[in-house]
Amino acid sequence: MSRIRSVASSALGVHRRTLLAATGAVTLSAGVGYALRPTDSEAATTASPASVPDAAAEAPVGAPRKAPAALAPYTRGTTVASVATPTGSSGYRRLGDGPGWERVVRENLAAAKAGRENRRTALAAFVQLTDLHVIDAQHPLRLEYLRATDVHAWRPQEALTVPGAVALVERINALRGAPVTGAPLHFAMTTGDNTDNNCKSELEWFLTVMSGGRVTPNTGDPRHYEGVQNSGLKLYWQADDGVRDADKELGFPHIEGYLAAAIRELRSPGLNIPWYSTVGNHDAMPLGTYASHADSYLTDLAVGGKKLMNVPAADAKKLQDSLKQDKDPRGTVFKDFLKAHARSMRSVTPDESRAPFTPKEYIHAHLDPAHRGHGPVGHGYSTANLDAGTQYYSFRIADDVIGISLDTTDPGGHFAGSIGSAQFAWLDRTLRENKDSYAIVFSHHTSGTMDNLRRDPARPRERRVGGAEVLQLLGSHRNVLAWVNGHIHKNVITPHSGSGGRSFWEISTASHVDFPQLARIIEVVDNKDGTLSLFTTLIESSAPHRASFTDHSQTGLAALYRELSLNAPGASTKLAGQRKDRNTELVLKKG
């Protein structure tokens, strides 16, 4: 590896690299070999590195906040300090302040040497957000009625995803530095399933939450909510209604004015650091599973005036089985199911903003100047991605660290993932061409959920590559430190040993839609003893742990969002993972 320059020294010294970084991000490659200028998403050149403008060749990415005069650990607002903890063991449980989670040193891949805390130098620090699942809770294509056969199919908290996501942005903005080193945070990365229904309304809300602005999380009738929560159906929590629904029988409260508050306009400050975006299956396909963008029937239903809210349990089970068993990647069974239940649909207000978005529209939206925030332009994506029809790219995190964002969604359909052979070759080439830089790989899917090898309809002759083969490739490169992902909504950290002593960590982080609603800070440090450490620290949103049923403010709704997620019927109690999957020090040998 080349000589390391620490985050602290880079941020404290005012030099040309820092000035360039402060203006935006440098994308190394948009999946087609283009180099980009620091503040431009246009492809600059396809020539050799020697002919690339000096600014593009040298500028580090991720404009860091100004470092304090003396770096110090900063654990306030993290799960090291305190964690939302349930009280009571049955019924509807409340949340309160609980003790933090201690840090676990993991030596699976290298031994931790004494005295390293006095030698280490920070190389990079960033935040991972994953599986925000910003939800248009009134969307006509939602599958809430599957709750008739599976209680997990609908969550009582789904109308509050936007205030919940805003509160997470507020938490990140309040962090004065990284928890262990105190280094400035370079950037944030969202690792997919940023939206839930693959609809334009959700994409607009997500981008506004991340970059700042006003959001009204409502579609259809602008005056009131139209969905399952005011349907009168006992299958769903009727928060505003006195009806004794199934959730109230479990202790869920009656909250007067809940739905009016849930669709009220709110404001996001936007992240105060640069942020990048990685695509997930819910961003790529309707309902996260159907390769049916061109299906006019489903599109018409999405934007139209009819919504299915209730079906017999036996019918719900048949549809769910087709989803779980991967029997309907093109949505044919789903379409026939909807047609068979057309007479049971209820009237709602049509809304064009509920239309599905295509991969190109997803990138166009990221490139919209209205959603730039603290940058970079396109949040990793560029016009080169548009030209090539790709959604993967690489970027420079710091002087000696690069980031690589993969597209692990399978355009052939289904929620499991894979990558095409062209992307696989690009990944190998990018790692080889940057062998003197450490690499952190980002994706939505985990290695264990990349077993969907269905061909891309647009590239029917291209081989699909699964998780095991990607692991083998990453394990063959000495510069790979970590593979950071989500999808499984659970904290899991896994050591991987490759060939020739090469090794890296796979860091999978829980979602922000299911309890305990977490994101993760990752710090990369050089221990100056032949080892590196990756510090992982989980964070919650800024909302107070204790929710109030009468506080309908933006912050109050975010607190309620967390508490409802705790009490969602059938919610897993294992998503926080084990102690070794939470706040950690992950030790690695230097490559």
GROMACS .gro file of N, CA and C in nm, residues 135-155 158 197 225-229 235-236 307-311 316:
model
  108
  135ILE      N    1  -4.213   0.488   0.269
  135ILE     CA    2  -4.334   0.421   0.220
  135ILE      C    3  -4.447   0.519   0.191
  136ASP      N    4  -4.503   0.509   0.072
  136ASP     CA    5  -4.633   0.571   0.042
  136ASP      C    6  -4.739   0.474   0.091
  137ALA      N    7  -4.786   0.495   0.213
  137ALA     CA    8  -4.872   0.398   0.280
  137ALA      C    9  -5.011   0.387   0.218
  138GLN      N   10  -5.043   0.473   0.122
  138GLN     CA   11  -5.175   0.469   0.058
  138GLN      C   12  -5.169   0.415  -0.085
  139HIS      N   13  -5.052   0.368  -0.125
  139HIS     CA   14  -5.032   0.325  -0.264
  139HIS      C   15  -5.124   0.207  -0.299
  140PRO      N   16  -5.192   0.211  -0.415
  140PRO     CA   17  -5.288   0.106  -0.451
  140PRO      C   18  -5.229  -0.033  -0.471
  141LEU      N   19  -5.098  -0.045  -0.499
  141LEU     CA   20  -5.041  -0.177  -0.524
  141LEU      C   21  -4.985  -0.244  -0.398
  142ARG      N   22  -4.995  -0.179  -0.284
  142ARG     CA   23  -4.938  -0.238  -0.163
  142ARG      C   24  -5.010  -0.369  -0.127
  143LEU      N   25  -4.935  -0.456  -0.061
  143LEU     CA   26  -4.984  -0.591  -0.032
  143LEU      C   27  -5.029  -0.607   0.113
  144GLU      N   28  -5.088  -0.503   0.171
  144GLU     CA   29  -5.128  -0.510   0.312
  144GLU      C   30  -5.218  -0.628   0.342
  145TYR      N   31  -5.302  -0.663   0.246
  145TYR     CA   32  -5.401  -0.770   0.268
  145TYR      C   33  -5.339  -0.907   0.289
  146LEU      N   34  -5.210  -0.921   0.260
  146LEU     CA   35  -5.143  -1.048   0.291
  146LEU      C   36  -5.137  -1.073   0.442
  147ARG      N   37  -5.168  -0.969   0.519
  147ARG     CA   38  -5.172  -0.986   0.664
  147ARG      C   39  -5.279  -1.087   0.705
  148ALA      N   40  -5.373  -1.113   0.618
  148ALA     CA   41  -5.476  -1.212   0.647
  148ALA      C   42  -5.416  -1.351   0.666
  149THR      N   43  -5.299  -1.376   0.605
  149THR     CA   44  -5.232  -1.506   0.620
  149THR      C   45  -5.100  -1.496   0.694
  150ASP      N   46  -5.043  -1.375   0.699
  150ASP     CA   47  -4.912  -1.357   0.764
  150ASP      C   48  -4.910  -1.221   0.831
  151VAL      N   49  -4.902  -1.218   0.964
  151VAL     CA   50  -4.910  -1.093   1.039
  151VAL      C   51  -4.794  -0.999   1.006
  152HIS      N   52  -4.683  -1.053   0.951
  152HIS     CA   53  -4.567  -0.970   0.918
  152HIS      C   54  -4.590  -0.885   0.792
  153ALA      N   55  -4.695  -0.913   0.717
  153ALA     CA   56  -4.712  -0.852   0.585
  153ALA      C   57  -4.748  -0.703   0.591
  154TRP      N   58  -4.791  -0.655   0.707
  154TRP     CA   59  -4.820  -0.512   0.723
  154TRP      C   60  -4.775  -0.468   0.861
  155ARG      N   61  -4.708  -0.353   0.866
  155ARG     CA   62  -4.656  -0.300   0.991
  155ARG      C   63  -4.739  -0.179   1.035
  158GLU      N   64  -4.609   0.194   0.938
  158GLU     CA   65  -4.570   0.228   0.800
  158GLU      C   66  -4.608   0.368   0.755
  197ASN      N   67  -4.214   0.095  -0.259
  197ASN     CA   68  -4.304   0.050  -0.366
  197ASN      C   69  -4.253   0.080  -0.506
  225TYR      N   70  -5.626   1.115   0.460
  225TYR     CA   71  -5.570   0.983   0.433
  225TYR      C   72  -5.676   0.891   0.373
  226GLU      N   73  -5.633   0.808   0.276
  226GLU     CA   74  -5.721   0.707   0.217
  226GLU      C   75  -5.643   0.575   0.210
  227GLY      N   76  -5.664   0.488   0.305
  227GLY     CA   77  -5.589   0.363   0.305
  227GLY      C   78  -5.645   0.266   0.406
  228VAL      N   79  -5.565   0.167   0.440
  228VAL     CA   80  -5.616   0.059   0.525
  228VAL      C   81  -5.642   0.105   0.667
  229GLN      N   82  -5.578   0.215   0.711
  229GLN     CA   83  -5.592   0.255   0.851
  229GLN      C   84  -5.716   0.340   0.881
  235LEU      N   85  -5.857  -0.593   1.053
  235LEU     CA   86  -5.728  -0.653   1.021
  235LEU      C   87  -5.614  -0.556   1.048
  236TYR      N   88  -5.643  -0.425   1.048
  236TYR     CA   89  -5.541  -0.321   1.061
  236TYR      C   90  -5.571  -0.232   1.181
  307LYS      N   91  -5.822   0.045  -0.495
  307LYS     CA   92  -5.721  -0.016  -0.407
  307LYS      C   93  -5.782  -0.138  -0.338
  308LEU      N   94  -5.711  -0.250  -0.345
  308LEU     CA   95  -5.753  -0.372  -0.278
  308LEU      C   96  -5.701  -0.370  -0.135
  309MET      N   97  -5.791  -0.391  -0.038
  309MET     CA   98  -5.754  -0.384   0.102
  309MET      C   99  -5.780  -0.511   0.181
  310ASN      N  100  -5.861  -0.601   0.127
  310ASN     CA  101  -5.898  -0.719   0.205
  310ASN      C  102  -5.929  -0.835   0.112
  311VAL      N  103  -5.873  -0.952   0.140
  311VAL     CA  104  -5.900  -1.074   0.064
  311VAL      C  105  -5.909  -1.190   0.164
  316ALA      N  106  -5.491  -1.501   0.004
  316ALA     CA  107  -5.369  -1.430   0.041
  316ALA      C  108  -5.250  -1.525   0.048
   0.00000   0.00000   0.00000
